[in-house]
Coordinates of C-alpha atoms in Angstrom, one line a residue:
X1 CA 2.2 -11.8 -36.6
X2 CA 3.4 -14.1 -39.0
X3 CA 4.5 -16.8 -37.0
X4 CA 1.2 -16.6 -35.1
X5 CA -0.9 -17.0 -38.5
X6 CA 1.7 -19.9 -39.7
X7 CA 0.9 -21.8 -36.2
X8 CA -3.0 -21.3 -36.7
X9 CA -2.9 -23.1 -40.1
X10 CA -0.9 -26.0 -38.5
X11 CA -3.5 -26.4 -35.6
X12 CA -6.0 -28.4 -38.1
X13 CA -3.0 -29.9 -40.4
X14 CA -2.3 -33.2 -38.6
X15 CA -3.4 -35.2 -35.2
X16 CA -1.2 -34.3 -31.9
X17 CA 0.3 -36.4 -29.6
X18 CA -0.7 -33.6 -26.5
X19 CA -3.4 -30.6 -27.1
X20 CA -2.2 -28.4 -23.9
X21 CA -4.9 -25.7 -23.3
X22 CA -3.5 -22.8 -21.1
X23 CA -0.2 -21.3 -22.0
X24 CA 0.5 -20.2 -18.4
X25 CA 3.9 -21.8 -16.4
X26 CA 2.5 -25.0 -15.7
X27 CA 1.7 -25.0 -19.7
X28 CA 4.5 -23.3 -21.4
X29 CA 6.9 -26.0 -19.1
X30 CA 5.0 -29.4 -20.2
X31 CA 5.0 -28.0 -24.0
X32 CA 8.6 -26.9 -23.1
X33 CA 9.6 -30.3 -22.1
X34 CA 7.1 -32.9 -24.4
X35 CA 8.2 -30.9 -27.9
X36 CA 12.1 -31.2 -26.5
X37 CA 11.9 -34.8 -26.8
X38 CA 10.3 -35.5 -29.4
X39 CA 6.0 -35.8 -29.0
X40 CA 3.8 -33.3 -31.1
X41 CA 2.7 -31.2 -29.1
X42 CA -0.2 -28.1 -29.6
X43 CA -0.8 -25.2 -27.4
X44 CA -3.7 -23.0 -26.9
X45 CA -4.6 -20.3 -25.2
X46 CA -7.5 -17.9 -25.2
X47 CA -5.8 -15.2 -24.1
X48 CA -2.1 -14.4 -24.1
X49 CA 0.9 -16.5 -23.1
X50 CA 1.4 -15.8 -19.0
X51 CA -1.9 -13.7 -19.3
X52 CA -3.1 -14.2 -16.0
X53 CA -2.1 -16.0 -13.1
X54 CA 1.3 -16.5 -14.5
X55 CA 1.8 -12.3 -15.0
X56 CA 0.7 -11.5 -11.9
X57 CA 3.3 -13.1 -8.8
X58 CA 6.0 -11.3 -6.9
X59 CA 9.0 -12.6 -9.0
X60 CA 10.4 -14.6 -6.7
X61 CA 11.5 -18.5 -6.6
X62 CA 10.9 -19.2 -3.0
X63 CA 11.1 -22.5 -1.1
X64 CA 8.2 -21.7 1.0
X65 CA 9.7 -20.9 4.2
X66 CA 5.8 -20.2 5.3
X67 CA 5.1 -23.9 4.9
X68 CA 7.4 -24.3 8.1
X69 CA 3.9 -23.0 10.3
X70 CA 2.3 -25.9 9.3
X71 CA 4.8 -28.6 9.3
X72 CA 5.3 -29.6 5.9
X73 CA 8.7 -29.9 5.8
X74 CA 8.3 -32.6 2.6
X75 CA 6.7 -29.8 0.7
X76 CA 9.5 -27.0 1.8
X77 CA 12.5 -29.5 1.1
X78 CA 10.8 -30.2 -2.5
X79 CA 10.3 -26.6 -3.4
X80 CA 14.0 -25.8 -1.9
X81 CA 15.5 -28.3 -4.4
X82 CA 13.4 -27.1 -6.9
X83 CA 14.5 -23.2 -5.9
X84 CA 18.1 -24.3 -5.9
X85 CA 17.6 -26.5 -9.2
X86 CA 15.9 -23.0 -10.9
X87 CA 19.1 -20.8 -10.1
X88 CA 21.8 -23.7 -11.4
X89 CA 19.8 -23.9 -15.0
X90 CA 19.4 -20.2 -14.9
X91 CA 21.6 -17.5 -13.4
X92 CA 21.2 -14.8 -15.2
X93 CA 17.3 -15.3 -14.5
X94 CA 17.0 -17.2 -11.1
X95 CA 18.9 -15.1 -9.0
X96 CA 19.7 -15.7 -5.1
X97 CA 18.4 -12.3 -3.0
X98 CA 18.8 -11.6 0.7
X99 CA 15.0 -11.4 2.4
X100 CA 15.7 -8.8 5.3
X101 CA 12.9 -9.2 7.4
X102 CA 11.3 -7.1 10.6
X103 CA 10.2 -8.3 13.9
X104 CA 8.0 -6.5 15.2
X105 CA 7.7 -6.4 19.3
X106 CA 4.4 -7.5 19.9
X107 CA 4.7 -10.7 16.8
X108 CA 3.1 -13.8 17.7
X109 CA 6.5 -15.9 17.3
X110 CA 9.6 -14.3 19.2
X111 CA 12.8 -13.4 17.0
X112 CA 15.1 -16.4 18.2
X113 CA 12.1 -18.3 17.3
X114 CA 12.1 -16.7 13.8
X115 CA 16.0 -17.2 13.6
X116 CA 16.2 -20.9 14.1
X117 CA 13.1 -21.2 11.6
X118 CA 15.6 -19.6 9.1
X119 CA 18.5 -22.2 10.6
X120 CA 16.1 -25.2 9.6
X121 CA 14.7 -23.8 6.4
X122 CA 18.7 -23.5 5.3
X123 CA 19.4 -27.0 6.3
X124 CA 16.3 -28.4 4.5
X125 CA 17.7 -26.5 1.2
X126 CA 20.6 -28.5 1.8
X127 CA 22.7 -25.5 2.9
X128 CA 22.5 -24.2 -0.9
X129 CA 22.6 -20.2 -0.2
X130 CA 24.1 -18.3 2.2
X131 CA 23.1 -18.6 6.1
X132 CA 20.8 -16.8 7.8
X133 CA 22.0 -14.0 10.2
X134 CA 20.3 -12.5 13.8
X135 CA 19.8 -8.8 13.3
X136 CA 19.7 -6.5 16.1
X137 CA 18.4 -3.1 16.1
X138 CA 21.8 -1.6 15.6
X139 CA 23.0 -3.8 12.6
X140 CA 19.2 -3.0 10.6
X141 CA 20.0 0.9 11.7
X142 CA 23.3 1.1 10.2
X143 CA 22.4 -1.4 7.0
X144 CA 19.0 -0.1 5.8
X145 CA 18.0 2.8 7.6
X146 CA 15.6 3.1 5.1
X147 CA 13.7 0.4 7.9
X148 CA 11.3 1.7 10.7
X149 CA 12.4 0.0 13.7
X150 CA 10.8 2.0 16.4
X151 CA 8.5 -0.5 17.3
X152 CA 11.2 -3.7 16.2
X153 CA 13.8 -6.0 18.6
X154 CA 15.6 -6.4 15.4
X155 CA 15.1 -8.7 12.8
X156 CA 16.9 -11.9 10.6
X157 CA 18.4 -12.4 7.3
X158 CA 17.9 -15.3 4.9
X159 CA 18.2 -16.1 1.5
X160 CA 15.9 -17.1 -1.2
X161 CA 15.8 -16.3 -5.0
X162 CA 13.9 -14.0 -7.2
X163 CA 13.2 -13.7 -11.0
X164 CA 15.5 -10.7 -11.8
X165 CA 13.6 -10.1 -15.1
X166 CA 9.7 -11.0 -15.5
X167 CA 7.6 -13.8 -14.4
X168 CA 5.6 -13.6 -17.8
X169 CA 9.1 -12.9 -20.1
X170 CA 10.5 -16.3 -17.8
X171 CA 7.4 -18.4 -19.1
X172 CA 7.2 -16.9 -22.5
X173 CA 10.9 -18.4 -23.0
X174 CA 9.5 -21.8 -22.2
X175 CA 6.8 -20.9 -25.1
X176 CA 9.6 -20.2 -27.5
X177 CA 11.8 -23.2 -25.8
X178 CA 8.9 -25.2 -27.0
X179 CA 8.3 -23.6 -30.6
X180 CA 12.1 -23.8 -31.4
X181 CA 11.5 -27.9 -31.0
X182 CA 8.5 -28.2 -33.5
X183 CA 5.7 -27.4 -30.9
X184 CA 2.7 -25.4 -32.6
X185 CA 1.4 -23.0 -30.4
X186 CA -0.8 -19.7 -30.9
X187 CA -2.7 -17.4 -28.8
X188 CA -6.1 -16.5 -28.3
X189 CA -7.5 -19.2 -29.1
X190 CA -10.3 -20.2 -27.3
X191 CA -11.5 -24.2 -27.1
X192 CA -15.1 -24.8 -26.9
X193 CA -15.5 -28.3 -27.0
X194 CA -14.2 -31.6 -27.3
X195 CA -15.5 -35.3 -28.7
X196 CA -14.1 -38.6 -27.6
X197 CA -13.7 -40.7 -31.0
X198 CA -14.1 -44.9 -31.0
X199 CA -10.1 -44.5 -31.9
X200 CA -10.1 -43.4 -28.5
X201 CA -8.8 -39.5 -30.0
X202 CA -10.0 -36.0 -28.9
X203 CA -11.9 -34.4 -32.1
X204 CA -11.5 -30.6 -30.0
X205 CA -14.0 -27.9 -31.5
X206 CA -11.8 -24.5 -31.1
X207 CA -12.5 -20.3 -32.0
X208 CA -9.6 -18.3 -33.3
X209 CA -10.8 -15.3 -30.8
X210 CA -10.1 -12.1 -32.4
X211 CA -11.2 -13.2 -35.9
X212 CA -13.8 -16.2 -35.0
X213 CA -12.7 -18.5 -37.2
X214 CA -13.9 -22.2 -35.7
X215 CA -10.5 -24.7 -35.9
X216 CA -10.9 -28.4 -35.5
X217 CA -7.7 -29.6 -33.9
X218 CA -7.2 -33.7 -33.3
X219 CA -4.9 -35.3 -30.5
X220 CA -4.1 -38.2 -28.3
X221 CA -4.5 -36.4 -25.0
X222 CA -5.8 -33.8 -23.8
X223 CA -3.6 -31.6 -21.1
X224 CA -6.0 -28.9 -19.1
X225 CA -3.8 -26.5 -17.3
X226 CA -6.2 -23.3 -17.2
X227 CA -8.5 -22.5 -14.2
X228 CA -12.0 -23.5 -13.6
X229 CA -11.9 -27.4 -13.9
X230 CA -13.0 -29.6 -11.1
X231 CA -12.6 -33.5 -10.8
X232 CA -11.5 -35.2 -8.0
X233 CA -9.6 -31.2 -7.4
X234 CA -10.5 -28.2 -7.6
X235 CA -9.4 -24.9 -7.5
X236 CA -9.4 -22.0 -4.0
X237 CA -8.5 -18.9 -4.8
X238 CA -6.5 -15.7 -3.0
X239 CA -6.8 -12.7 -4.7
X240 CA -2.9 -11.3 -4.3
X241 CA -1.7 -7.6 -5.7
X242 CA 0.9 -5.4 -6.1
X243 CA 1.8 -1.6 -6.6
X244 CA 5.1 -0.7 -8.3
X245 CA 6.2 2.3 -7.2
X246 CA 9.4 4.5 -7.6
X247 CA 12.5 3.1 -6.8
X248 CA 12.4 3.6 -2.7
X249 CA 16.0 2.2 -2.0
X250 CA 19.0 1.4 -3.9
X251 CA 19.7 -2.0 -1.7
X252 CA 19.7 -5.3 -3.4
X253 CA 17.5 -7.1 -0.7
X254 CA 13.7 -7.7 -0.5
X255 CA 13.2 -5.7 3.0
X256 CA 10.2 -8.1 4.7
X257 CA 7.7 -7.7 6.8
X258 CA 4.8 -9.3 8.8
X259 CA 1.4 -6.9 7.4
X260 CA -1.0 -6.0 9.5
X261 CA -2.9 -9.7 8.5
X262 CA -0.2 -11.4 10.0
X263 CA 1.6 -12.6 6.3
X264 CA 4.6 -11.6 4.8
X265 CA 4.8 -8.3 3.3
X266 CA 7.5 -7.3 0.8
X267 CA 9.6 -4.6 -1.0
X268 CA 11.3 -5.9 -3.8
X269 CA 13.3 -4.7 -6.2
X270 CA 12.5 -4.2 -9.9
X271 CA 14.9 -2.7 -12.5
X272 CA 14.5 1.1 -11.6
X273 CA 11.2 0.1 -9.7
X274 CA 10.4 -1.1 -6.5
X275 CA 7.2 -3.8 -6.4
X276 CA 5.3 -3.3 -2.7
X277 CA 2.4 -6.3 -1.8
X278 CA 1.1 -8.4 -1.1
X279 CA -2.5 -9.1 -0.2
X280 CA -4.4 -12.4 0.1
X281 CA -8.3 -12.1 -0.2
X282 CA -10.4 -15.4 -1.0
X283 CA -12.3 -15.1 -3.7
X284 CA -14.6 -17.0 -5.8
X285 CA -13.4 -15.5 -9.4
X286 CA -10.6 -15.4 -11.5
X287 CA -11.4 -12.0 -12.7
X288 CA -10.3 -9.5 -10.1
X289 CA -8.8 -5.8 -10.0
X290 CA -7.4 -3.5 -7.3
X291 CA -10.0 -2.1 -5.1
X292 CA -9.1 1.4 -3.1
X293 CA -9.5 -0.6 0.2
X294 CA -6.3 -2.8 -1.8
X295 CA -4.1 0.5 -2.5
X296 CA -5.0 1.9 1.1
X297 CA -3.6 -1.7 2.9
X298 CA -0.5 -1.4 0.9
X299 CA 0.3 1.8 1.4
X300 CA -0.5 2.5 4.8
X301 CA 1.4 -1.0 5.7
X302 CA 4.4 0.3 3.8
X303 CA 4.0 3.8 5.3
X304 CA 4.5 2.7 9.0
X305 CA 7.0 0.5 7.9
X306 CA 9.4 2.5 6.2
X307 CA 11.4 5.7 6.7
X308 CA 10.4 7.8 3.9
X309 CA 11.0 11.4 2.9
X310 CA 7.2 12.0 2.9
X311 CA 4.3 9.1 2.6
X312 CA 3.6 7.2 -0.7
X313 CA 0.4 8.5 -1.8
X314 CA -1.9 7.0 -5.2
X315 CA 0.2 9.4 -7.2
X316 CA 3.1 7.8 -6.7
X317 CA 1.7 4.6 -8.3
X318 CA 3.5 3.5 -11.3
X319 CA 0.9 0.3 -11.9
X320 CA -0.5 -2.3 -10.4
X321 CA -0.6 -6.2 -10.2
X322 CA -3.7 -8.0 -9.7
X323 CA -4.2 -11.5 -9.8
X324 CA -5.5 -14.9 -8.0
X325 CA -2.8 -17.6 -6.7
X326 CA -4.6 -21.5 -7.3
X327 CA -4.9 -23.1 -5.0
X328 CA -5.3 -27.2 -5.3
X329 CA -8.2 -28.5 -2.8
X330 CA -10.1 -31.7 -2.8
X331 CA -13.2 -31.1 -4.8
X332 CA -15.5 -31.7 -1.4
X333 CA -14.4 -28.4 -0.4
X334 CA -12.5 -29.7 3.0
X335 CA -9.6 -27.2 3.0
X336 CA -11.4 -24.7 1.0
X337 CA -14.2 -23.3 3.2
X338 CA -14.3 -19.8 3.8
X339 CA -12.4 -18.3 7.1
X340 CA -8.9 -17.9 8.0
X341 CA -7.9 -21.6 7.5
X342 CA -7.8 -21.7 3.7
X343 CA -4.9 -19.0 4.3
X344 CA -2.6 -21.5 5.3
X345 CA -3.1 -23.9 2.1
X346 CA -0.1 -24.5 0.1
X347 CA 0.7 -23.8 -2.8
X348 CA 1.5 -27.5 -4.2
X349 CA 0.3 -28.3 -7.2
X350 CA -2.2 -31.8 -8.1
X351 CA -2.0 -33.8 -11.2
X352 CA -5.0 -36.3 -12.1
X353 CA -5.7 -38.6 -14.9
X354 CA -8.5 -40.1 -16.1
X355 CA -10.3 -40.9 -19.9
X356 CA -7.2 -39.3 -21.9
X357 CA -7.1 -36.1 -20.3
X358 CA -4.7 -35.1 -17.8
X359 CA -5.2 -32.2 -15.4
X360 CA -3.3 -29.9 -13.5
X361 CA -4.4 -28.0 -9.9
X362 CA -2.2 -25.1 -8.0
X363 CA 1.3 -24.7 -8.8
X364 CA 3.3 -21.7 -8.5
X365 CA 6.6 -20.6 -10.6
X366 CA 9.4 -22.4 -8.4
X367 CA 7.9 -25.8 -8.6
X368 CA 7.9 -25.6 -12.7
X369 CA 10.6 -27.8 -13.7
X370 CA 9.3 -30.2 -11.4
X371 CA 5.5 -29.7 -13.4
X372 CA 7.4 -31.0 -16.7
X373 CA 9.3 -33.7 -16.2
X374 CA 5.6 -34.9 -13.7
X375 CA 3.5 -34.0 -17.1
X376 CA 6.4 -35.7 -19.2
X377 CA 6.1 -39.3 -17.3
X378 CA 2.3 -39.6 -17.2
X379 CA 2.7 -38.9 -21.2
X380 CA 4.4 -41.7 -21.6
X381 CA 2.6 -43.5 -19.3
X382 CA -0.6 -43.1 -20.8
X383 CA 1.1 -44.7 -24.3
X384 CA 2.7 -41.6 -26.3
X385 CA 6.8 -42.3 -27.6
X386 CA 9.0 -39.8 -26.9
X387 CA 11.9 -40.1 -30.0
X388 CA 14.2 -38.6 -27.4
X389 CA 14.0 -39.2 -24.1
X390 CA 16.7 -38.3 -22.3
X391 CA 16.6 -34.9 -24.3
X392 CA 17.6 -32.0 -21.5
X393 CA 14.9 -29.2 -22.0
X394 CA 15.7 -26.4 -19.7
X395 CA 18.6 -24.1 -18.7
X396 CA 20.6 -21.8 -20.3
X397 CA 22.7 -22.6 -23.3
X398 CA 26.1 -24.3 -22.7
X399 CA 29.2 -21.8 -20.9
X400 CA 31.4 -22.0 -24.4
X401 CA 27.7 -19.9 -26.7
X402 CA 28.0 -17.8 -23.1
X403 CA 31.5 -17.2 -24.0
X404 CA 31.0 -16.2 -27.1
X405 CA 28.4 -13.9 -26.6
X406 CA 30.2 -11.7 -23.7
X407 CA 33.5 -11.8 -26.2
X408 CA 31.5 -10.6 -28.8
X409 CA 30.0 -7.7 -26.3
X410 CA 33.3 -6.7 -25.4
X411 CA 35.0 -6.3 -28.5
X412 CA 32.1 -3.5 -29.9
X413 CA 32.1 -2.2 -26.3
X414 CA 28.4 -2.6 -26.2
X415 CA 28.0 -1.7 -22.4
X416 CA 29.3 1.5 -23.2
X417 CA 26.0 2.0 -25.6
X418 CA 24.4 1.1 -22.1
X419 CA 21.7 3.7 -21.5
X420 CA 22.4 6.1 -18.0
X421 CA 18.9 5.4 -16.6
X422 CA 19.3 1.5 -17.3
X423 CA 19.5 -0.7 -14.1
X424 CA 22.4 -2.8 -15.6
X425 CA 24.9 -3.2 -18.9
X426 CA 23.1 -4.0 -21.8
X427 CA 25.6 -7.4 -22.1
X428 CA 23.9 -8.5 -19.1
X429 CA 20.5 -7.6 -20.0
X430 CA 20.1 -9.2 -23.4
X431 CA 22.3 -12.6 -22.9
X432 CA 19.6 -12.7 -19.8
X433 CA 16.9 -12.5 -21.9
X434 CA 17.4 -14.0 -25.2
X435 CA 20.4 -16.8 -24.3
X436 CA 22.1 -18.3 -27.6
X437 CA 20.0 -15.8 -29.7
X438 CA 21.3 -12.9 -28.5
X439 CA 24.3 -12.9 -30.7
X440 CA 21.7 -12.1 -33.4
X441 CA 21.1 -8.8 -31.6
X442 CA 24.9 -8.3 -31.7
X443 CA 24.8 -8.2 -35.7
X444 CA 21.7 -6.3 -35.5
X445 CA 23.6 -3.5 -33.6
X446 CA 27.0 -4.0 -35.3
X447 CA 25.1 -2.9 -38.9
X448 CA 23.3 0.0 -37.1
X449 CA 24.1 1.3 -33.6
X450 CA 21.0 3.2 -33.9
X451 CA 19.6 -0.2 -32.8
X452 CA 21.4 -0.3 -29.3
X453 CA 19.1 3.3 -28.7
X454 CA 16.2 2.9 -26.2
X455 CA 12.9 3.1 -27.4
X456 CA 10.7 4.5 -24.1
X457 CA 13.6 6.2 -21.5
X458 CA 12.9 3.9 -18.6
X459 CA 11.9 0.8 -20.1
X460 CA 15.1 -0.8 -20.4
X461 CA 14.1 -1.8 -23.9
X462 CA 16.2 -1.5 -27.3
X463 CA 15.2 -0.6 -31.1
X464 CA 16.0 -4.2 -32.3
X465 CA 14.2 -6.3 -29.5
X466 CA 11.6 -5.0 -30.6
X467 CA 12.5 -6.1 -34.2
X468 CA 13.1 -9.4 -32.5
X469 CA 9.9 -9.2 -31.0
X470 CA 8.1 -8.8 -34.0
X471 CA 9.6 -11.8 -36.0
X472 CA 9.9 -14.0 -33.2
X473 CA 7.3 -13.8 -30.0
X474 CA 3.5 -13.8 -31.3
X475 CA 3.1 -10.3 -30.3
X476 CA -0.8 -10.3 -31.4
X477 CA -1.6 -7.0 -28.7
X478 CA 0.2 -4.2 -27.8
X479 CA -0.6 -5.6 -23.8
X480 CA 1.2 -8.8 -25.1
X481 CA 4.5 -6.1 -25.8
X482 CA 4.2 -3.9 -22.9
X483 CA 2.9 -5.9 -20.1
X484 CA 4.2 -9.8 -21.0
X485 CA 7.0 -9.9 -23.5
X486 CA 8.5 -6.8 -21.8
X487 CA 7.7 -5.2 -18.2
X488 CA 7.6 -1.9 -19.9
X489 CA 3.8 -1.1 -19.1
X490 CA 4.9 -1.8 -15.4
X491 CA 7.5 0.3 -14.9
X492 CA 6.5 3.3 -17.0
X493 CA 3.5 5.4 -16.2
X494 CA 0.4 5.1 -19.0
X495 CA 0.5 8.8 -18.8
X496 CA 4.3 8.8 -20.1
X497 CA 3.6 6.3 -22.6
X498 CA 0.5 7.9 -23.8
X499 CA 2.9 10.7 -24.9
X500 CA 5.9 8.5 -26.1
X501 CA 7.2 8.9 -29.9
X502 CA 9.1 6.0 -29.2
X503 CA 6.3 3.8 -28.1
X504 CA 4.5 4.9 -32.1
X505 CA 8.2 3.3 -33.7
X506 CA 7.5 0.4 -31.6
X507 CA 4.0 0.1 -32.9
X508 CA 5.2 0.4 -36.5
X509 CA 7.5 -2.1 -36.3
X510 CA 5.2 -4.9 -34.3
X511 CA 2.0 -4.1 -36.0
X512 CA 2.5 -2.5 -39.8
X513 CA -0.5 -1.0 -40.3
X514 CA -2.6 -1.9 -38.0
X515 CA -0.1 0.2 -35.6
X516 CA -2.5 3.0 -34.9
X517 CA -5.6 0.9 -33.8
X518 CA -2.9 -1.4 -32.0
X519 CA -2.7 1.8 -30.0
X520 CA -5.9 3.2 -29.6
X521 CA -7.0 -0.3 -28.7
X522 CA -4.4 -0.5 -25.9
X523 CA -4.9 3.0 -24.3
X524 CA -8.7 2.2 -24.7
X525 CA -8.9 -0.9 -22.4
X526 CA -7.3 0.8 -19.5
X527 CA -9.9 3.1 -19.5
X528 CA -12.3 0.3 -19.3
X529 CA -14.1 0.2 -16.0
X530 CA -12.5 -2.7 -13.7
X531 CA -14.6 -6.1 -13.6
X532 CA -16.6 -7.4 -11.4
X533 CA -16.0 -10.6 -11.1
X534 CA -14.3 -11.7 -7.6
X535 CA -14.3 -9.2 -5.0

């Protein structure tokens, strides 16, 4: 909380190069990449970091193998390269996954078909992962026969890549990337106006939203990454959502499928959790939530589609996704009208300048490194120095802090302190999530092994991240914690954490306090009845 109310004071202390409002990917990456080398830089965002869009994907880091339907085979080989880019600067994040997908008999495209689709989508990510194989009936049988294939001729395997973490912990990191080079950046903080000065400046009017103080922040430019903007662009979108469920297989694959809407359907793997979705609904609002007639489509597709002990019912529900995907269309609406063709837009994102503001449509999570360095080079264009250009902002730290780190790990024997219900050793886990810093933890747990003990059984989640949480990542909500910062709230029932003493400790330490209406405010809103907005 500190570190949010020492950014607030900055906001109105001196004039900003860039004033970035959103703090989704395609924000968190252009402050990521701008503070890096060198220009001020301010973010805002009325909500939470990764609070909507951003929080809500499948975790994966495709290269858009369903842009091969519609022929553009510039956009697949850009998001390939920027898949393939994505695992080099992170492996412990960006993680290659086989996608084991189903033919079904009666598909409109035959399984050779299918196959040589795969062939083509491997040779236009310039042969990065491994190649795709034919699947017969026999192989799927004897290699998940967890897979219904009564009514299949088999089936093909590719790869692709998936976050193995968090979409919203992946862009928080650029948030902190951003922070740790001089960026000021807070949360809910809500702007409600701007004022072009003769200098040519932005004088922007803003609301500190839980308190309502008014801020007055100055800057050069103006960067709009949030929804609801149109210019020359605007914004179509598809209502998309997920149910995590219990773990249904132990296989490291997402198992695909064609739902009964004719797009890809997955299972995917989550810690001890497996995520099920997706749907695509147009809607006219950002503000969307899970309808019954969305649980009954997942369920009954992943009912026929499986081989399962007995059929996933509601109860077996963990939590739920919800969100929109942007979509970029020309503001006159051409590719946006309503009917099945606006489910074959892409998902590439627009960039448009004009009066010192710079705007950003679409986008998704593979294409972010590619959203900086775009962001970075119309910066400069429009007159801003960067001190250090050639500044790399991205990636992991170097193999020699790696080192260090696992050498460290090894000689406490910290896996051993590895918890039996956690999906991997704790080395792994916290050098994946925290990088250099993570050697802090070490000490942390070196001084107190009670510090190594999980907090909430399930949620893969330590005593001291949560210290480190408190000191270092603008927790400001107890939804920020659970749902954002961690993946707790998605892979551990409300119920359960309703009745967690852990989850009161965790409170404590992020809140002081304020930790019991922290609490009662969280449990609160999911009572709330869903909104209305966009269905």
């Amino acid at each position: 909380m500190k570190l949010r109310q020492t950014n607030l004071e900055k906001l109105g202390e001196e004039p900003f190069d860039v004033l970035i409002v959103g703090g989704g990917i395609n924000g968190a990456v252009s402050a990521a990449c701008l503070a890096a080398r060198g220009v001020r830089v301010a973010l805002v965002d009325r909500g939470d970091f990764a609070g909507m869009t951003s929080q809500e994907s499948s975790n994966l880091a495709w290269g858009g193998i369903k842009y091969l339907e519609t022929f553009e085979l510039g956009l697949v080989r850009k998001l390939c390269m920027a898949r393939n880019r994505l695992i080099q600067a992170y492996p412990s994040t960006v993680q290659r996954i086989g996608f084991y997908l189903t033919h079904d008999r009666s598909f409109r495209k035959s399984r050779l078909l299918l196959w040589l689709g795969t062939w083509l989508y491997w040779l236009i990510g310039g042969g990065f992962l491994r190649r795709p194989r034919l699947l017969s009936v026999s192989d799927m049988t004897a290699e998940e026969p967890i897979v219904n294939v009564s009514h299949a001729d088999g089936g093909v395997e590719y790869d692709d890549a998936y976050l193995h973490d968090n979409d919203a912990r992946f862009v928080w990191n650029f948030i902190r990337g951003a922070l740790n080079h001089g960026a000021v950046v807070a949360n809910y903080v809500e702007v409600t106006g701007a004022v072009r000065e003769p200098d040519g400046t932005w004088r922007v009017s803003a609301r500190e939203v839980l308190g309502g103080e008014p801020l007055t922040l100055h800057a050069r430019i103006l960067l709009n990454t949030a929804l609801g903007t149109t210019t020359q662009h605007r914004h179509v979108l598809s209502k998309g959502i997920h149910l995590i469920v219990p773990r249904l297989t132990t296989s490291r694959r997402v198992l695909s499928f064609f739902a009964d809407d004719g797009r890809l359907f997955f299972v995917i793997p989550m810690g001890p959790r497996t995520c099920i979705g997706t749907t695509d609904m147009r809607v006219d609002d950002a503000r969307v939530y899970v309808t019954p007639e969305d649980r009954r489509f997942v369920l009954d597709n992943i009912n026929s589609r499986l081989n399962l002990p007995k059929p996933l019912t509601e109860a077996d529900i963990i939590a739920e996704r919800c969100g929109v995907r942007p979509l970029a269309v020309s503001a006159d609406g051409g590719n946006g009208k309503k009917g099945r063709d606006w489910m074959q837009l892409s998902r590439k994102h627009a960039i448009e300048v004009r009066d010192g503001t710079i705007s950003i449509f679409g986008g998704k999570l593979t294409d972010c490194l590619n959203v900086g360095e775009e962001i970075y080079e119309e910066v400069t264009r429009l007159g801003v120095r960067a001190r250090f250009p050639e500044r790399k902002w991205y990636g992991e730290p170097p193999d020699e802090v790696k080192d260090e780190f696992f050498h460290q790990a090894t000689l406490m024997d910290l896996d051993a302190m590895t918890a039996e219900s956690s999906s991997e050793p704790l080395s792994t886990r916290l050098w994946r999530r925290y990088g250099a810093e993570a050697l802090r933890l070490l000490e942390s747990i070196r001084q107190d092994r009670r510090q190594a003990e999980l907090v909430i059984e399930n949620a893969e989640y330590l005593r001291c991240e949560i210290e480190e949480a408190a000191r270092r990542e603008m927790v400001t909500k107890l939804d920020d914690f659970l749902r954002r910062r961690s993946k707790i709230a998605l892979v551990v029932h409300a119920s359960v954490l309703r009745e967690a003493a852990g989850l009161r400790n965790a409170c404590a330490i992020l809140f002081g306090s304020e930790a019991e209406a922290k609490l009662e405010e969280y449990f609160a809103s999911l009572e709330e009845p869903p909104l209305l907005g966009g269905v």
